[in-house]
Amino acid sequence: MNRAAVEASALIEVRNLLKVYNSGSERVQALADVSLSIRGPGFIGIMGPSGSGKSTLLHLLAGLDRPTAGEILVDGASVHTMTETELTRYRRQRIGIIFQQFNLLGTMTALDNVMLPGVLDGRPDKWLRERATTLLESLGLGGRMKHRPDALSGGEQQRVAIARSLLFEPKVLFADEPTGNLDSTSSRRIWEMLAEMASAHQLTILMVTHEPAAAAHCSRVFILGDGRVTDEIDVGQHDSAWLAARYQQTVDQPH
Ligand SMILES: Nc1ncnc2c1ncn2[C@@H]1O[C@H](COP(=O)(O)OP(=O)(O)OP(=O)(O)O)[C@@H](O)[C@H]1O
Ligand SMILES: [Mg+2]
C-alpha cells in the first residue's frame, strides 16, 4: 500500500507533529515529533509523565489549538489546514471531547445540557430531545434527566458530559483524564461504559490517563515522553498490574 492509501484508511493519522508555546520570552516545546496512526474503531489510551505533552496532543487533535508544524487527519478531515469556521464546525459536529472538569451548565437540567450543542446548531427540538434521551438512558441516567448538575454525583455528571459529546454521533471521542475527579468505583464505571460504547457504536475513543487501571480497558496504549511517542503497547488480555510494570519500564528507559 502506498502512503496516500495508508493515510486514507486510518481514522486518526498524525504526522511529525510539533508544538512550541511561546509565553513571554520562554519557549516551551510541548511536542517534539509525534507520529501515530489509529485505524479505529476502538478504545485507545495515551499515558506519559506529567508535562510529556498528552493534553497538548489531544487539544491539537480536537482542533482547540493549532500545531506549529505537522499534519493531523481525523475521520478524513485535514484538521491542521482548517479555517476557524471549519474548526468550530469540526469540534461541534464531527468529534466529541470530554475533560476532567465536566463543564456542565449549572442552571440547566441533564437533558438540557445534552441538548444544548444541538440547540446552538439549530437542530429540530423533537429530534434533539429523542436523541438526548436515548443517550442518557444508554448511560444509565434515565432517572436523572431532570436533575441539575448540583443534584448529580461526579460520575453522573461525567456521564452527562459523555452523552453531550456524542449528540451528533461523532466517530471519534477525545477524553483528557475523564475520571481525574472521580472515586475508583465511579471511575471504573466510566471506563467500562467507554469501552462498551466504543464497540457498540463503532466509535474510536482516545483517552489520556495516568491510571494503569484505566488503560487496562483499552486495546492499545501510546506512551508519550518528552513530546514524542516512546512506546506503543498492545494491551490484549493483560491486567493493570502488567500494564503498570510495562509502563514503568518504558518511562525508566533512556530514549
Ligand atoms: N499554553 C501553554 N503555554 C506554555 N506552555 C505550555 C502551555 N500548555 C502546556 N505547556 C507546556 O507544555 C508541556 C506539555 O504540557 P501538557 O499539558 O501537554 O502535558 P501533559 O502531558 O498533559 O501533563 P499532565 O499529565 O500534567 O496533564 C509542559 O511543559 C507545559 O508546561
Ligand atoms: Mg494534561
mmCIF file of N, CA, C and O in Angstrom, residues 154-198:
data_model
loop_
_atom_site.group_PDB
_atom_site.id
_atom_site.type_symbol
_atom_site.label_atom_id
_atom_site.label_comp_id
_atom_site.label_asym_id
_atom_site.label_seq_id
_atom_site.Cartn_x
_atom_site.Cartn_y
_atom_site.Cartn_z
ATOM 1 N N GLY A 154 -20.498 13.064 40.891
ATOM 2 C CA GLY A 154 -19.459 13.359 39.909
ATOM 3 C C GLY A 154 -19.504 12.399 38.723
ATOM 4 O O GLY A 154 -19.414 12.807 37.571
ATOM 5 N N GLY A 155 -19.658 11.110 39.038
ATOM 6 C CA GLY A 155 -19.718 10.104 37.976
ATOM 7 C C GLY A 155 -20.905 10.335 37.052
ATOM 8 O O GLY A 155 -20.809 10.181 35.830
ATOM 9 N N GLU A 156 -22.046 10.728 37.655
ATOM 10 C CA GLU A 156 -23.238 11.006 36.840
ATOM 11 C C GLU A 156 -23.023 12.248 35.970
ATOM 12 O O GLU A 156 -23.413 12.271 34.803
ATOM 13 N N GLN A 157 -22.372 13.264 36.552
ATOM 14 C CA GLN A 157 -22.102 14.480 35.761
ATOM 15 C C GLN A 157 -21.204 14.162 34.565
ATOM 16 O O GLN A 157 -21.414 14.659 33.470
ATOM 17 N N GLN A 158 -20.191 13.311 34.790
ATOM 18 C CA GLN A 158 -19.319 12.975 33.666
ATOM 19 C C GLN A 158 -20.080 12.175 32.618
ATOM 20 O O GLN A 158 -19.840 12.339 31.425
ATOM 21 N N ARG A 159 -21.029 11.341 33.049
ATOM 22 C CA ARG A 159 -21.828 10.596 32.064
ATOM 23 C C ARG A 159 -22.729 11.531 31.265
ATOM 24 O O ARG A 159 -22.955 11.309 30.077
ATOM 25 N N VAL A 160 -23.218 12.594 31.901
ATOM 26 C CA VAL A 160 -23.990 13.605 31.160
ATOM 27 C C VAL A 160 -23.075 14.262 30.111
ATOM 28 O O VAL A 160 -23.463 14.449 28.953
ATOM 29 N N ALA A 161 -21.839 14.568 30.528
ATOM 30 C CA ALA A 161 -20.884 15.188 29.591
ATOM 31 C C ALA A 161 -20.567 14.242 28.425
ATOM 32 O O ALA A 161 -20.417 14.684 27.280
ATOM 33 N N ILE A 162 -20.495 12.939 28.714
ATOM 34 C CA ILE A 162 -20.249 11.960 27.641
ATOM 35 C C ILE A 162 -21.438 11.953 26.679
ATOM 36 O O ILE A 162 -21.268 11.994 25.458
ATOM 37 N N ALA A 163 -22.652 11.936 27.240
ATOM 38 C CA ALA A 163 -23.859 11.945 26.396
ATOM 39 C C ALA A 163 -23.850 13.184 25.505
ATOM 40 O O ALA A 163 -24.114 13.100 24.291
ATOM 41 N N ARG A 164 -23.519 14.329 26.091
ATOM 42 C CA ARG A 164 -23.489 15.578 25.311
ATOM 43 C C ARG A 164 -22.455 15.489 24.188
ATOM 44 O O ARG A 164 -22.710 15.945 23.066
ATOM 45 N N SER A 165 -21.314 14.877 24.480
ATOM 46 C CA SER A 165 -20.253 14.814 23.467
ATOM 47 C C SER A 165 -20.628 13.892 22.301
ATOM 48 O O SER A 165 -20.038 13.976 21.231
ATOM 49 N N LEU A 166 -21.594 13.008 22.545
ATOM 50 C CA LEU A 166 -21.964 12.040 21.498
ATOM 51 C C LEU A 166 -23.231 12.439 20.744
ATOM 52 O O LEU A 166 -23.737 11.677 19.917
ATOM 53 N N LEU A 167 -23.740 13.649 21.018
ATOM 54 C CA LEU A 167 -25.032 14.072 20.443
ATOM 55 C C LEU A 167 -25.076 13.940 18.922
ATOM 56 O O LEU A 167 -26.056 13.477 18.360
ATOM 57 N N PHE A 168 -24.023 14.350 18.252
ATOM 58 C CA PHE A 168 -24.015 14.336 16.780
ATOM 59 C C PHE A 168 -23.409 13.064 16.201
ATOM 60 O O PHE A 168 -22.957 13.057 15.059
ATOM 61 N N GLU A 169 -23.378 12.015 16.995
ATOM 62 C CA GLU A 169 -22.836 10.728 16.549
ATOM 63 C C GLU A 169 -21.454 10.842 15.924
ATOM 64 O O GLU A 169 -21.246 10.425 14.780
ATOM 65 N N PRO A 170 -20.497 11.423 16.654
ATOM 66 C CA PRO A 170 -19.146 11.508 16.091
ATOM 67 C C PRO A 170 -18.530 10.120 15.993
ATOM 68 O O PRO A 170 -18.953 9.204 16.687
ATOM 69 N N LYS A 171 -17.519 9.994 15.131
ATOM 70 C CA LYS A 171 -16.821 8.709 15.049
ATOM 71 C C LYS A 171 -15.668 8.677 16.036
ATOM 72 O O LYS A 171 -15.090 7.635 16.294
ATOM 73 N N VAL A 172 -15.304 9.868 16.546
ATOM 74 C CA VAL A 172 -14.139 9.974 17.417
ATOM 75 C C VAL A 172 -14.488 10.750 18.679
ATOM 76 O O VAL A 172 -15.146 11.791 18.615
ATOM 77 N N LEU A 173 -14.057 10.209 19.822
ATOM 78 C CA LEU A 173 -14.242 10.906 21.101
ATOM 79 C C LEU A 173 -12.872 11.066 21.764
ATOM 80 O O LEU A 173 -12.141 10.097 21.923
ATOM 81 N N PHE A 174 -12.524 12.298 22.115
ATOM 82 C CA PHE A 174 -11.273 12.572 22.821
ATOM 83 C C PHE A 174 -11.587 12.797 24.297
ATOM 84 O O PHE A 174 -12.519 13.538 24.624
ATOM 85 N N ALA A 175 -10.807 12.170 25.165
ATOM 86 C CA ALA A 175 -11.062 12.287 26.610
ATOM 87 C C ALA A 175 -9.747 12.559 27.331
ATOM 88 O O ALA A 175 -8.802 11.767 27.234
ATOM 89 N N ASP A 176 -9.667 13.696 28.026
ATOM 90 C CA ASP A 176 -8.442 14.056 28.747
ATOM 91 C C ASP A 176 -8.647 13.820 30.244
ATOM 92 O O ASP A 176 -9.309 14.608 30.915
ATOM 93 N N GLU A 177 -8.104 12.737 30.745
ATOM 94 C CA GLU A 177 -8.249 12.339 32.155
ATOM 95 C C GLU A 177 -9.688 12.475 32.639
ATOM 96 O O GLU A 177 -9.963 13.184 33.617
ATOM 97 N N PRO A 178 -10.625 11.778 31.978
ATOM 98 C CA PRO A 178 -12.050 11.984 32.275
ATOM 99 C C PRO A 178 -12.455 11.570 33.684
ATOM 100 O O PRO A 178 -13.486 12.011 34.176
ATOM 101 N N THR A 179 -11.630 10.735 34.338
ATOM 102 C CA THR A 179 -12.006 10.295 35.688
ATOM 103 C C THR A 179 -11.081 10.890 36.749
ATOM 104 O O THR A 179 -11.062 10.419 37.889
ATOM 105 N N GLY A 180 -10.349 11.927 36.371
ATOM 106 C CA GLY A 180 -9.407 12.555 37.300
ATOM 107 C C GLY A 180 -10.049 13.094 38.564
ATOM 108 O O GLY A 180 -9.382 13.225 39.586
ATOM 109 N N ASN A 181 -11.348 13.411 38.499
ATOM 110 C CA ASN A 181 -12.036 13.956 39.676
ATOM 111 C C ASN A 181 -12.942 12.939 40.369
ATOM 112 O O ASN A 181 -13.749 13.317 41.216
ATOM 113 N N LEU A 182 -12.857 11.668 39.953
ATOM 114 C CA LEU A 182 -13.833 10.691 40.448
ATOM 115 C C LEU A 182 -13.215 9.639 41.359
ATOM 116 O O LEU A 182 -12.023 9.347 41.273
ATOM 117 N N ASP A 183 -14.057 9.049 42.213
ATOM 118 C CA ASP A 183 -13.586 7.950 43.059
ATOM 119 C C ASP A 183 -13.429 6.687 42.206
ATOM 120 O O ASP A 183 -13.853 6.656 41.050
ATOM 121 N N SER A 184 -12.827 5.656 42.803
ATOM 122 C CA SER A 184 -12.469 4.487 41.989
ATOM 123 C C SER A 184 -13.693 3.741 41.451
ATOM 124 O O SER A 184 -13.675 3.242 40.326
ATOM 125 N N THR A 185 -14.781 3.695 42.217
ATOM 126 C CA THR A 185 -15.972 2.984 41.736
ATOM 127 C C THR A 185 -16.591 3.710 40.540
ATOM 128 O O THR A 185 -16.909 3.088 39.514
ATOM 129 N N SER A 186 -16.750 5.034 40.673
ATOM 130 C CA SER A 186 -17.313 5.810 39.556
ATOM 131 C C SER A 186 -16.384 5.756 38.355
ATOM 132 O O SER A 186 -16.842 5.680 37.209
ATOM 133 N N SER A 187 -15.083 5.782 38.612
ATOM 134 C CA SER A 187 -14.117 5.740 37.512
ATOM 135 C C SER A 187 -14.263 4.444 36.725
ATOM 136 O O SER A 187 -14.345 4.457 35.495
ATOM 137 N N ARG A 188 -14.315 3.329 37.463
ATOM 138 C CA ARG A 188 -14.421 2.029 36.792
ATOM 139 C C ARG A 188 -15.667 1.974 35.920
ATOM 140 O O ARG A 188 -15.645 1.497 34.798
ATOM 141 N N ARG A 189 -16.741 2.528 36.435
ATOM 142 C CA ARG A 189 -18.000 2.502 35.672
ATOM 143 C C ARG A 189 -17.845 3.299 34.366
ATOM 144 O O ARG A 189 -18.321 2.884 33.312
ATOM 145 N N ILE A 190 -17.168 4.448 34.453
ATOM 146 C CA ILE A 190 -16.945 5.265 33.249
ATOM 147 C C ILE A 190 -16.080 4.495 32.238
ATOM 148 O O ILE A 190 -16.398 4.438 31.044
ATOM 149 N N TRP A 191 -14.994 3.857 32.705
ATOM 150 C CA TRP A 191 -14.119 3.119 31.776
ATOM 151 C C TRP A 191 -14.887 1.992 31.094
ATOM 152 O O TRP A 191 -14.741 1.774 29.891
ATOM 153 N N GLU A 192 -15.712 1.282 31.896
ATOM 154 C CA GLU A 192 -16.480 0.174 31.306
ATOM 155 C C GLU A 192 -17.459 0.699 30.262
ATOM 156 O O GLU A 192 -17.638 0.113 29.194
ATOM 157 N N MET A 193 -18.081 1.840 30.573
ATOM 158 C CA MET A 193 -19.043 2.407 29.623
ATOM 159 C C MET A 193 -18.356 2.880 28.345
ATOM 160 O O MET A 193 -18.876 2.689 27.252
ATOM 161 N N LEU A 194 -17.189 3.506 28.498
ATOM 162 C CA LEU A 194 -16.469 3.980 27.308
ATOM 163 C C LEU A 194 -16.071 2.791 26.428
ATOM 164 O O LEU A 194 -16.232 2.832 25.206
ATOM 165 N N ALA A 195 -15.571 1.729 27.071
ATOM 166 C CA ALA A 195 -15.167 0.542 26.309
ATOM 167 C C ALA A 195 -16.371 -0.053 25.574
ATOM 168 O O ALA A 195 -16.291 -0.423 24.401
ATOM 169 N N GLU A 196 -17.495 -0.081 26.277
ATOM 170 C CA GLU A 196 -18.715 -0.645 25.694
ATOM 171 C C GLU A 196 -19.216 0.223 24.528
ATOM 172 O O GLU A 196 -19.618 -0.283 23.486
ATOM 173 N N MET A 197 -19.161 1.549 24.712
ATOM 174 C CA MET A 197 -19.628 2.453 23.652
ATOM 175 C C MET A 197 -18.745 2.351 22.427
ATOM 176 O O MET A 197 -19.224 2.401 21.300
ATOM 177 N N ALA A 198 -17.436 2.194 22.636
ATOM 178 C CA ALA A 198 -16.522 2.084 21.503
ATOM 179 C C ALA A 198 -16.910 0.885 20.642
ATOM 180 O O ALA A 198 -16.981 0.996 19.411
#
